[in-house]
Coordinates of C-alpha atoms and ligand atoms in Angstrom, one line a residue:
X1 CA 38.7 -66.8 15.1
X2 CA 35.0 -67.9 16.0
X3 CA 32.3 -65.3 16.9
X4 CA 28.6 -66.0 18.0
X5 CA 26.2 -64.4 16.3
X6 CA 22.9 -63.5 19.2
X7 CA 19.6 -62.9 18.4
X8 CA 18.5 -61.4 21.1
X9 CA 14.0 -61.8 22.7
X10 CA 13.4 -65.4 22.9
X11 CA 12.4 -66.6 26.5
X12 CA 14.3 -70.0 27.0
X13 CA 11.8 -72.9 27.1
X14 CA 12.9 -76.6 28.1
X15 CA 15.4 -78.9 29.9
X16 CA 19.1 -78.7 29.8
X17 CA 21.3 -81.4 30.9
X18 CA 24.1 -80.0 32.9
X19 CA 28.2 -81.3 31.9
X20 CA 30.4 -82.5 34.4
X21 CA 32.4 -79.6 35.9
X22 CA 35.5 -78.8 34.8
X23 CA 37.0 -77.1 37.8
X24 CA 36.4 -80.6 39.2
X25 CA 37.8 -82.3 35.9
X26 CA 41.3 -80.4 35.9
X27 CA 42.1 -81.6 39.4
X28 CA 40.6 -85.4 38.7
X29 CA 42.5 -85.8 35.3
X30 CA 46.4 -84.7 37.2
X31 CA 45.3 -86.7 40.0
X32 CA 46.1 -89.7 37.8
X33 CA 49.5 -88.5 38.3
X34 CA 49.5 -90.1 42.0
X35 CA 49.0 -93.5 40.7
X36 CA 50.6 -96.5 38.5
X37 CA 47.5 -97.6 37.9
X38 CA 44.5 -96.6 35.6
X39 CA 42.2 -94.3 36.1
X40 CA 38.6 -94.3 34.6
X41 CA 36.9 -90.8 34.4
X42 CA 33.4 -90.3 33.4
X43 CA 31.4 -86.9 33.0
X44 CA 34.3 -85.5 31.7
X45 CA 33.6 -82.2 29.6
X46 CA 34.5 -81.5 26.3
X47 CA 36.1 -78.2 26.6
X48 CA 39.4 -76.6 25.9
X49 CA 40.6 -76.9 28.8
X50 CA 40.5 -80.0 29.3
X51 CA 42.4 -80.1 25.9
X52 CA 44.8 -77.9 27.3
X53 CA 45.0 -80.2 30.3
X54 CA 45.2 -83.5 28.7
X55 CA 48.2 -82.4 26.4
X56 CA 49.9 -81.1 29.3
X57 CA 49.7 -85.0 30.8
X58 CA 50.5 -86.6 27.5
X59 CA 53.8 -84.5 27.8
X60 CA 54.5 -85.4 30.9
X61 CA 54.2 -88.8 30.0
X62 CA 50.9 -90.0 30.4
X63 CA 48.9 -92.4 28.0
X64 CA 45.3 -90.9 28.1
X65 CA 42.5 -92.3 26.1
X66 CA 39.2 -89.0 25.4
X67 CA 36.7 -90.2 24.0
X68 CA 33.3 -88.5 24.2
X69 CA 32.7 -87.5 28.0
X70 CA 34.7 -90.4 29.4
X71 CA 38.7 -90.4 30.1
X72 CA 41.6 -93.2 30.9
X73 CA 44.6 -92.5 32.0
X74 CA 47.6 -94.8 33.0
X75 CA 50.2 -92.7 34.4
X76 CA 52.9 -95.9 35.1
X77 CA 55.4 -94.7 32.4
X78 CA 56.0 -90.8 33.5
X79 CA 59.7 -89.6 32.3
X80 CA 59.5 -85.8 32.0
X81 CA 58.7 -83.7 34.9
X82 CA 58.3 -79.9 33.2
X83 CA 55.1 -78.5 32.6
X84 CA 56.3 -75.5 29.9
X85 CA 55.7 -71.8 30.1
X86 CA 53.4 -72.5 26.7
X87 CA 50.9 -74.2 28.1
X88 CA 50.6 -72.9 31.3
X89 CA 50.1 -69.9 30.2
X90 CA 47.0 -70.6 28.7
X91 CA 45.9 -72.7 31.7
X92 CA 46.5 -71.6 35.1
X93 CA 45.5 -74.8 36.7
X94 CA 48.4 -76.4 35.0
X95 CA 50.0 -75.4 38.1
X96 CA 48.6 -78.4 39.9
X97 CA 50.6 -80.6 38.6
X98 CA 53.5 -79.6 40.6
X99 CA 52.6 -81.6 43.7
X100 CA 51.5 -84.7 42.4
X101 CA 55.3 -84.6 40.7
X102 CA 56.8 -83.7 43.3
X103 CA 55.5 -86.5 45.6
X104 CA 55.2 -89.4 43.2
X105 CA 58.7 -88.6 41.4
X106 CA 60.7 -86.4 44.2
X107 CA 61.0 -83.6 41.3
X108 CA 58.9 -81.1 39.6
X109 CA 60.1 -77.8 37.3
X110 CA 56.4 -76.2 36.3
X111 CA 56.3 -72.3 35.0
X112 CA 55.1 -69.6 37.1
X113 CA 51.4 -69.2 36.2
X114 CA 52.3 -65.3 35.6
X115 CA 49.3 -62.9 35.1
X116 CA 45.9 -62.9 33.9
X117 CA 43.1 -61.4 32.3
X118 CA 41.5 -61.0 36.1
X119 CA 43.9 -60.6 37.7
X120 CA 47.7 -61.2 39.3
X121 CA 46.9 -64.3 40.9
X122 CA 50.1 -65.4 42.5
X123 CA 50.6 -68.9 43.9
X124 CA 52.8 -68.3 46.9
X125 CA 50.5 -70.7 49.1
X126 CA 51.1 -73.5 46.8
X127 CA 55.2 -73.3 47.5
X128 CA 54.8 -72.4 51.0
X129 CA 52.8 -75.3 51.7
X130 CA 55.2 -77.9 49.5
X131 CA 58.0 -76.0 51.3
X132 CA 56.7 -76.6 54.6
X133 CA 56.5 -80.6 53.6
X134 CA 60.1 -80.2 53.1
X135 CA 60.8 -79.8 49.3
X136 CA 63.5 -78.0 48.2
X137 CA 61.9 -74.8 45.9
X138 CA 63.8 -73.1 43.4
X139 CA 62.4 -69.8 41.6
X140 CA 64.5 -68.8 38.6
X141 CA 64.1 -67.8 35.1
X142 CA 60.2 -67.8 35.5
X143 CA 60.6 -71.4 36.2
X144 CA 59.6 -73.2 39.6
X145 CA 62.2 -75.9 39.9
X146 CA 61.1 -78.5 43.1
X147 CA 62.7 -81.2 44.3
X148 CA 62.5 -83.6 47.6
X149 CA 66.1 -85.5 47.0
X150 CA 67.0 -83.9 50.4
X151 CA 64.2 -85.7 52.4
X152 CA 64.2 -88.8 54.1
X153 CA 63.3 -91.8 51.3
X154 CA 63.1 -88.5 49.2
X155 CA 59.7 -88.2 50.5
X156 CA 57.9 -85.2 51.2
X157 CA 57.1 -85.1 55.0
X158 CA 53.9 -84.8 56.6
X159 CA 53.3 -81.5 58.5
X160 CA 50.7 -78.9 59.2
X161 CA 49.8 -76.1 56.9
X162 CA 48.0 -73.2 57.7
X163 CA 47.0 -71.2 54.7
X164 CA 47.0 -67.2 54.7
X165 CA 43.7 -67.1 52.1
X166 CA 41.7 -70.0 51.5
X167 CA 42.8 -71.0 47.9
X168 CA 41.1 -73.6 45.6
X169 CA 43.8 -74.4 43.8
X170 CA 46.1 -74.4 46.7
X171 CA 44.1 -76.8 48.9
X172 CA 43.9 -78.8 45.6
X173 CA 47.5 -78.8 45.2
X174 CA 48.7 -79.5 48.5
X175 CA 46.1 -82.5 48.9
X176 CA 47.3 -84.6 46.4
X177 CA 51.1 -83.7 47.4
X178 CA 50.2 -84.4 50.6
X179 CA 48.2 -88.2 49.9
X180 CA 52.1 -90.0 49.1
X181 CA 53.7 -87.8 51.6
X182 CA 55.0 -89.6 54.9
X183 CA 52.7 -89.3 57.7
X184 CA 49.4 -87.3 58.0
X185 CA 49.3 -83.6 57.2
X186 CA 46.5 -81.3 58.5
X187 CA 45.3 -78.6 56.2
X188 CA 44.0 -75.5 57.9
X189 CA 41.9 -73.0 56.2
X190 CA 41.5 -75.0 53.5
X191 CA 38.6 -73.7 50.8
X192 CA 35.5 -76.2 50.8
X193 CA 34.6 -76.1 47.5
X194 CA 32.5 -78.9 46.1
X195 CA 35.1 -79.0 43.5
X196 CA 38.0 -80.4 46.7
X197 CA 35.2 -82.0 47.9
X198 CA 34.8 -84.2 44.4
X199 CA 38.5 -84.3 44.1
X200 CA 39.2 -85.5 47.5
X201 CA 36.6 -88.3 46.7
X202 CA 38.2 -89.5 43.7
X203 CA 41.7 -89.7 46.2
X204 CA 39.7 -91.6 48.3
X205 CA 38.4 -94.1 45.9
X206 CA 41.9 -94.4 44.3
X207 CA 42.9 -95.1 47.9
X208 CA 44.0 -92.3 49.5
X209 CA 43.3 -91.8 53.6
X210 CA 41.1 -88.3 53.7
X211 CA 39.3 -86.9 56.8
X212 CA 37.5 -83.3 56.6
X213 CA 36.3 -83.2 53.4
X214 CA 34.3 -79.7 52.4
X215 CA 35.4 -78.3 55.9
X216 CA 38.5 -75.5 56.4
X217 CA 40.7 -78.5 57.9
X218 CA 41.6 -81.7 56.0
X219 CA 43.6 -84.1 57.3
X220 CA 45.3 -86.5 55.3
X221 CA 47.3 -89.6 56.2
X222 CA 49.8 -90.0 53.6
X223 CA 49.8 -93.7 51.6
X224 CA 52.9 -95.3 49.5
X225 CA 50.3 -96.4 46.9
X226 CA 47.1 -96.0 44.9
X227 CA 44.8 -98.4 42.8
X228 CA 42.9 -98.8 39.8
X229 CA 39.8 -96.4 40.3
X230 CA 36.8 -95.6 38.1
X231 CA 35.2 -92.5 38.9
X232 CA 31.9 -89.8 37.9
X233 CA 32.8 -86.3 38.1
X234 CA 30.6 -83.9 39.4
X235 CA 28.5 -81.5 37.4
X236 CA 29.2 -78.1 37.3
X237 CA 27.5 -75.4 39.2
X238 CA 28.7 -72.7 36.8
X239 CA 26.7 -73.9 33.9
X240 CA 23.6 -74.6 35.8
X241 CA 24.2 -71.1 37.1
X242 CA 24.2 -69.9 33.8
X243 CA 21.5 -70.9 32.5
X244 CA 19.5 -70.4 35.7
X245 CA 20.3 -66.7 35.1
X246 CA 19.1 -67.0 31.5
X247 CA 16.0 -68.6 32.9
X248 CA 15.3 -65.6 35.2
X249 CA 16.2 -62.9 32.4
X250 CA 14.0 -63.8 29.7
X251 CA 11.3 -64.8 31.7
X252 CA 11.5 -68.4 30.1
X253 CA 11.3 -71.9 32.1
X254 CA 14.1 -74.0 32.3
X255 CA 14.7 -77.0 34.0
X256 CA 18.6 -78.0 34.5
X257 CA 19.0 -81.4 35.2
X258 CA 21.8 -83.3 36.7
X259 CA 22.7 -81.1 39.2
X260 CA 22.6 -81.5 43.4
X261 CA 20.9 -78.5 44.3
X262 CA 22.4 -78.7 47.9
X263 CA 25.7 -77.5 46.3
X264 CA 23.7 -74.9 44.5
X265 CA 22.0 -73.1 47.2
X266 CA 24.1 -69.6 47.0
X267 CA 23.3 -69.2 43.5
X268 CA 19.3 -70.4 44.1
X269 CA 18.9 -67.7 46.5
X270 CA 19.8 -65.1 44.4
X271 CA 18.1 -66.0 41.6
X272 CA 15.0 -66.3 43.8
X273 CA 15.6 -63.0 45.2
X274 CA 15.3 -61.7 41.5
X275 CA 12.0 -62.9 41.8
X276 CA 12.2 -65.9 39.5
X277 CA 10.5 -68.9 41.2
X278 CA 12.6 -71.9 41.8
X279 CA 11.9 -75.0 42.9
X280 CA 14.3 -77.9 43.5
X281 CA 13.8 -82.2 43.1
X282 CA 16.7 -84.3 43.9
X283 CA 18.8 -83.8 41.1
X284 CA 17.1 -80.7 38.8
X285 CA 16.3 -77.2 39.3
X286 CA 13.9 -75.8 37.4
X287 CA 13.8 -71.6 36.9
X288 CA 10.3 -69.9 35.7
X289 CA 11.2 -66.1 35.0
X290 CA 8.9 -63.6 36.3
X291 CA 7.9 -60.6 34.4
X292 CA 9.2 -58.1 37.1
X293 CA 12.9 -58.6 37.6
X294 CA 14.6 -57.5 40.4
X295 CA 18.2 -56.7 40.9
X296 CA 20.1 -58.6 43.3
X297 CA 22.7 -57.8 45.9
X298 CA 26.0 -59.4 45.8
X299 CA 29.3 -60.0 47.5
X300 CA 31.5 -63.0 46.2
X301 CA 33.5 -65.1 48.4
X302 CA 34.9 -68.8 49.4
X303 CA 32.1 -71.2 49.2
X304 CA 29.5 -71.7 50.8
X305 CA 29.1 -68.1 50.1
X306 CA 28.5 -66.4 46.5
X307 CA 31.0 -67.8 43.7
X308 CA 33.0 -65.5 42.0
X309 CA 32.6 -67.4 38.6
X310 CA 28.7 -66.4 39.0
X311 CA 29.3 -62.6 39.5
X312 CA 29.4 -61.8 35.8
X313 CA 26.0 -63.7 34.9
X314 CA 24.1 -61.8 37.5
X315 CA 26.0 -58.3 36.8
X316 CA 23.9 -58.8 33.0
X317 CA 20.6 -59.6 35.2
X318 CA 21.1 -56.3 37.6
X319 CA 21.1 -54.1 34.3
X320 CA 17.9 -55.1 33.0
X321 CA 15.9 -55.6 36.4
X322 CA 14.7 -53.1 38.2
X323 CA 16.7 -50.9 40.8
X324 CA 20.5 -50.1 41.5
X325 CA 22.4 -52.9 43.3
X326 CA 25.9 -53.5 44.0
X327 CA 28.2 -56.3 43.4
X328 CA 31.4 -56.6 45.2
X329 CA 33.9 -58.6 43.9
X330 CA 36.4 -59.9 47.0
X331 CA 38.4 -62.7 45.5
X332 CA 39.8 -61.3 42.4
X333 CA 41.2 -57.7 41.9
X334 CA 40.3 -57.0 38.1
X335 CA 37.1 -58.8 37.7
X336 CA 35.0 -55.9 36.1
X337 CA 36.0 -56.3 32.3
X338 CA 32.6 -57.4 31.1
X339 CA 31.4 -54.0 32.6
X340 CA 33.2 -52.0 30.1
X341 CA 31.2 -54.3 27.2
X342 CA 28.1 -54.1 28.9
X343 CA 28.1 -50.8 28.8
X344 CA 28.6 -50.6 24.9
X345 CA 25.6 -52.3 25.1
X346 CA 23.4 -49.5 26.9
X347 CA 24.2 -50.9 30.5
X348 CA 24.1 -48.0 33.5
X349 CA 27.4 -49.3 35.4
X350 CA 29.8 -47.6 38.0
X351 CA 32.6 -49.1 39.0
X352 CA 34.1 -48.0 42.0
X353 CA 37.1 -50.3 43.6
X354 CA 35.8 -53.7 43.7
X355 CA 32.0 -52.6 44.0
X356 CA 30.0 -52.4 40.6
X357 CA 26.9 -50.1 40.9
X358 CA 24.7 -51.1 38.4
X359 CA 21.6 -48.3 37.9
X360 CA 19.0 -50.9 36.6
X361 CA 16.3 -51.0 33.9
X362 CA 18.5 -50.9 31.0
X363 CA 17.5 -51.5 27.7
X364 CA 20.2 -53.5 25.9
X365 CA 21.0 -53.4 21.9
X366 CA 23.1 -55.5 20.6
X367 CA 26.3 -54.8 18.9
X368 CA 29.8 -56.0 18.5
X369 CA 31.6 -57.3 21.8
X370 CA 34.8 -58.6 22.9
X371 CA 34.4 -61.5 25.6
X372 CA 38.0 -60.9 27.9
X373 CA 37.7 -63.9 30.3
X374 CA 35.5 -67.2 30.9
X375 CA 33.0 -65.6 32.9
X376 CA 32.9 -62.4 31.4
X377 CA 31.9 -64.2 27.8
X378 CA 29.4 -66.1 29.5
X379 CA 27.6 -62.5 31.1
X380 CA 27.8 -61.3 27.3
X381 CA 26.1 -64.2 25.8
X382 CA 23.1 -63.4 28.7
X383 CA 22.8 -59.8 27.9
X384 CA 22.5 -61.0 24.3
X385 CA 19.6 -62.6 24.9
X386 CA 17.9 -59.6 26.3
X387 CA 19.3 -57.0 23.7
X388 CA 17.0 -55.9 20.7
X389 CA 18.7 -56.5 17.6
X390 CA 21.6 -59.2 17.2
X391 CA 25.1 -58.9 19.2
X392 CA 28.5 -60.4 17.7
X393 CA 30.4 -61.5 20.4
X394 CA 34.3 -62.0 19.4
X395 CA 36.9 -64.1 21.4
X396 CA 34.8 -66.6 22.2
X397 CA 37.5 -69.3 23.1
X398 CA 37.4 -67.8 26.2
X399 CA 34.1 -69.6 26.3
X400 CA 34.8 -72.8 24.5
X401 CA 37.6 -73.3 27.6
X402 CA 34.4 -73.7 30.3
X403 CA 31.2 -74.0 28.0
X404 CA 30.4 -77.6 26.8
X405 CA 28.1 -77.2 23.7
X406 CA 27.1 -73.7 24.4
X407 CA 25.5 -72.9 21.5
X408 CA 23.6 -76.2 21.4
X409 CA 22.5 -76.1 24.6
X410 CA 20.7 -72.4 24.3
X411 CA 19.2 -72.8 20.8
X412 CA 17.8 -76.4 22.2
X413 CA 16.2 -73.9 24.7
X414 CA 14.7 -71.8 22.0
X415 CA 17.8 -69.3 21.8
X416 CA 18.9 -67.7 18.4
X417 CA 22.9 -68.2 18.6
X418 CA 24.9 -69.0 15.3
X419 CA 28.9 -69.5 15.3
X420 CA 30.7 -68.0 12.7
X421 CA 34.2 -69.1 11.5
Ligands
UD1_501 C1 39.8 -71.5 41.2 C2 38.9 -71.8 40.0 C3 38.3 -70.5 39.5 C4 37.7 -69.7 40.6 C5 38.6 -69.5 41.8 C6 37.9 -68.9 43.0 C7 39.8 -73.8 39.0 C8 40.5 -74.4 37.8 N1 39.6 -72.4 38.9 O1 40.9 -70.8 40.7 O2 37.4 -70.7 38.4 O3 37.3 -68.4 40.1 O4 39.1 -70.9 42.2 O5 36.8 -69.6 43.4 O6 39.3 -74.5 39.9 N2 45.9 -66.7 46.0 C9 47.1 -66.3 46.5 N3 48.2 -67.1 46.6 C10 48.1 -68.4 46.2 C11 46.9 -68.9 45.6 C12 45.8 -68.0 45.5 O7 47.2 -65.1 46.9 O8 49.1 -69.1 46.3 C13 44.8 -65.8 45.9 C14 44.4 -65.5 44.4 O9 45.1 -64.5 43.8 C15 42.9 -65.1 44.6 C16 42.5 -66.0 45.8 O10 43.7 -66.4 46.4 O11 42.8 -63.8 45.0 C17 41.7 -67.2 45.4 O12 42.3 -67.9 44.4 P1 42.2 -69.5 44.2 O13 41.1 -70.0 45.0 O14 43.5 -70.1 44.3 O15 41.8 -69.6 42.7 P2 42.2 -70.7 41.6 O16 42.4 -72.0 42.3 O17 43.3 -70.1 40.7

């Protein structure tokens, strides 16, 4: 298995082009599912789990064509409806390919997601909501078997659906059931992501009638058909939050380019409040660390407010800036893991429920560290960068799954990271 290998004390210095986002790609890429017709994707990253996506498709039928960052897919010859327990498992979003099935072929049998590293994560919403449209849902054997045959033309049937918690993936999942589904259904307390906002875009471009876009109610008016589309996907906030953070913590200047920096305007804050200067242009942001760091106050939620994919990344800036801060984690239950590794590393951290204290002023050392999720890797890699001495970070295909070119893209910035087999 892979480590990386940190040096850690060099400020990051240059410009880092940002990769398109993959919590837009997964959606995109088993969108194709909808049509007959191709589907062009560029700015698609090279990750994992895209991999992980992508063989999932080719299972279910799909002829898909990866070459560097760009993606075809024809999904006109689709004769096996199961996503298996194998490779959801490594890839909760494989989930999403339930309601596409569903509502292009009237059947779908896709393995129940089970738990994860952060958390239980159950997908109730995204049954409830297919339910509600009128499919007939089966849970047996860890299995969830879905079929429409009882519905009018088999097709499932406009409605309204009111989600309980607003739910990335479920809004995702129910929007693309819902574009072939007959007549218009309203989506209420939907999640506005930028991510549902990119995907709903790509629906729309492919043909699909969408109204509400990146606000808690979407209404869509369900169509028998989709066309040809070629489409950009967006970049991903996560990265550029990443290396904003890295910016800010060794008092380096980066600028990260190919971003929107509307869609980033959570994250800016915060690092501005750690008393990093920021400025914005069209599409870059560019970070100058300041000497003095100061430790931030957080509280993740839905968009537009704090992302809980950033919470990590700015848990490794509170230990080394100055003062105690809390970070309260509200959308997942077990989100603390990198704590535990951070502390090995000479962080001050409490954990108390879903509040992390951290005391501040830390001085890191590097050692050897276990990255548990996505996220949590990526908060490792920062505090690496800080640490005297050199860290060994192991498990680090949890970060090949979300990181395009890691490595490449921190030692272009002056980093010292090395990859050993
Ligand atoms: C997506 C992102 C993930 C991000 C998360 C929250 C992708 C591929 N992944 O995950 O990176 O951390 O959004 O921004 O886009 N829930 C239920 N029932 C459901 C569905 C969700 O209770 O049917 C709960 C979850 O357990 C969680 C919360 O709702 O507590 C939010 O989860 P959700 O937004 O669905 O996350 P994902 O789509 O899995």
């Amino acid at each position: 298995m892979d480590k990386l290998v940190i040096e850690g004390g060099f400020p990051l210095e240059g410009e880092v082009c940002i990769s398109g986002a993959k919590n837009a790609a997964l959606p995109i890429l088993i969108s194709s599912l909808l049509s007959d017709e191709a589907v062009n994707l560029q700015n698609v990253p090279n990750l994992q789990d895209i991999e992980t996506c992508i063989d999932l498709l080719s299972e279910l039928g799909v002829s898909v064509n990866h070459q560097d960052n760009a993606c075809f897919l024809k999904a006109n010859d689709v004769n096996n409806f199961d996503a298996p327990y194998d490779l959801v498992k490594t890839m909760r979003a494989s989930i999403l390919v339930l309601g596409p099935l569903l509502a292009k072929h009237g059947e779908a049998k896709v393995s129940l997601p089970g738990g994860c590293a952060i958390g239980s994560r159950p997908v109730d919403i995204h049954i409830k909501g297919l339910e509600l449209m009128g499919a007939k849902i089966i849970i047996d054997k860890g299995y969830i078997s879905a079929s429409t045959a009882n519905l009018p033309n088999k097709k499932l049937q406009g409605c309204r659906i009111f989600m309980d918690q607003v739910t990335v993936g479920g809004t995702e999942n129910l929007m693309m059931a819902a574009v072939l589904a007959e007549g218009i259904t309203i989506l209420e307390n939907a999640a506005k992501e930028p991510e549902i906002v990119d995907l709903g875009n790509c629906l729309i471009k492919m043909g699909a009638i969408i109204e509400g876009l990146g606000t808690d109610k979407i209404k869509i008016q369900g169509v028998s058909s989709l066309k040809e589309t070629s489409y950009k996907i967006m970049f991903d906030r996560i990265e550029a939050g990443t290396f904003m953070v890295a910016a800010a913590m060794t008092g380096g200047h980066v600028i990260c380019n190919n971003v929107n920096p509307e869609e980033m305007e959570s994250i800016t804050q915060k690092v501005k409040e750690s008393g990093a200067k920021v400025e914005v242009s069209e599409n870059s942001i560019s970070v100058t660390g300041n000497k003095k760091l100061e430790s931030v106050k957080i509280i993740t939620a839905p968009y537009p407010a704090f992302p809980t994919d950033m919470q990590a990344q700015f848990m490794a800036l509170n230990v080394v800036a100055e003062g105690v801060s809390e970070i309260t984690e509200t959308i997942f239950e077990n989100r603390f893991m990198h704590a535990q590794e951070l502390i090995r590393m000479g962080a001050e951290i409490d954990i108390k429920q879903n509040t992390a204290i951290t005391k501040g002023n830390n001085i890191l050392t590097g050692t050897n560290v276990m990255a548990t999720d996505l996220r949590a890797s990526a908060s490792l890699v920062l505090a690496a960068l800080v640490a005297n001495g050199k860290t060994t970070i192991e498990r680090i295909y949890h970060l090949d799954r979300g990181y395009e070119k890691l490595e490449a893209k921190f030692n272009a910035l002056g980093a010292n990271i090395k990859r050993l087999n």
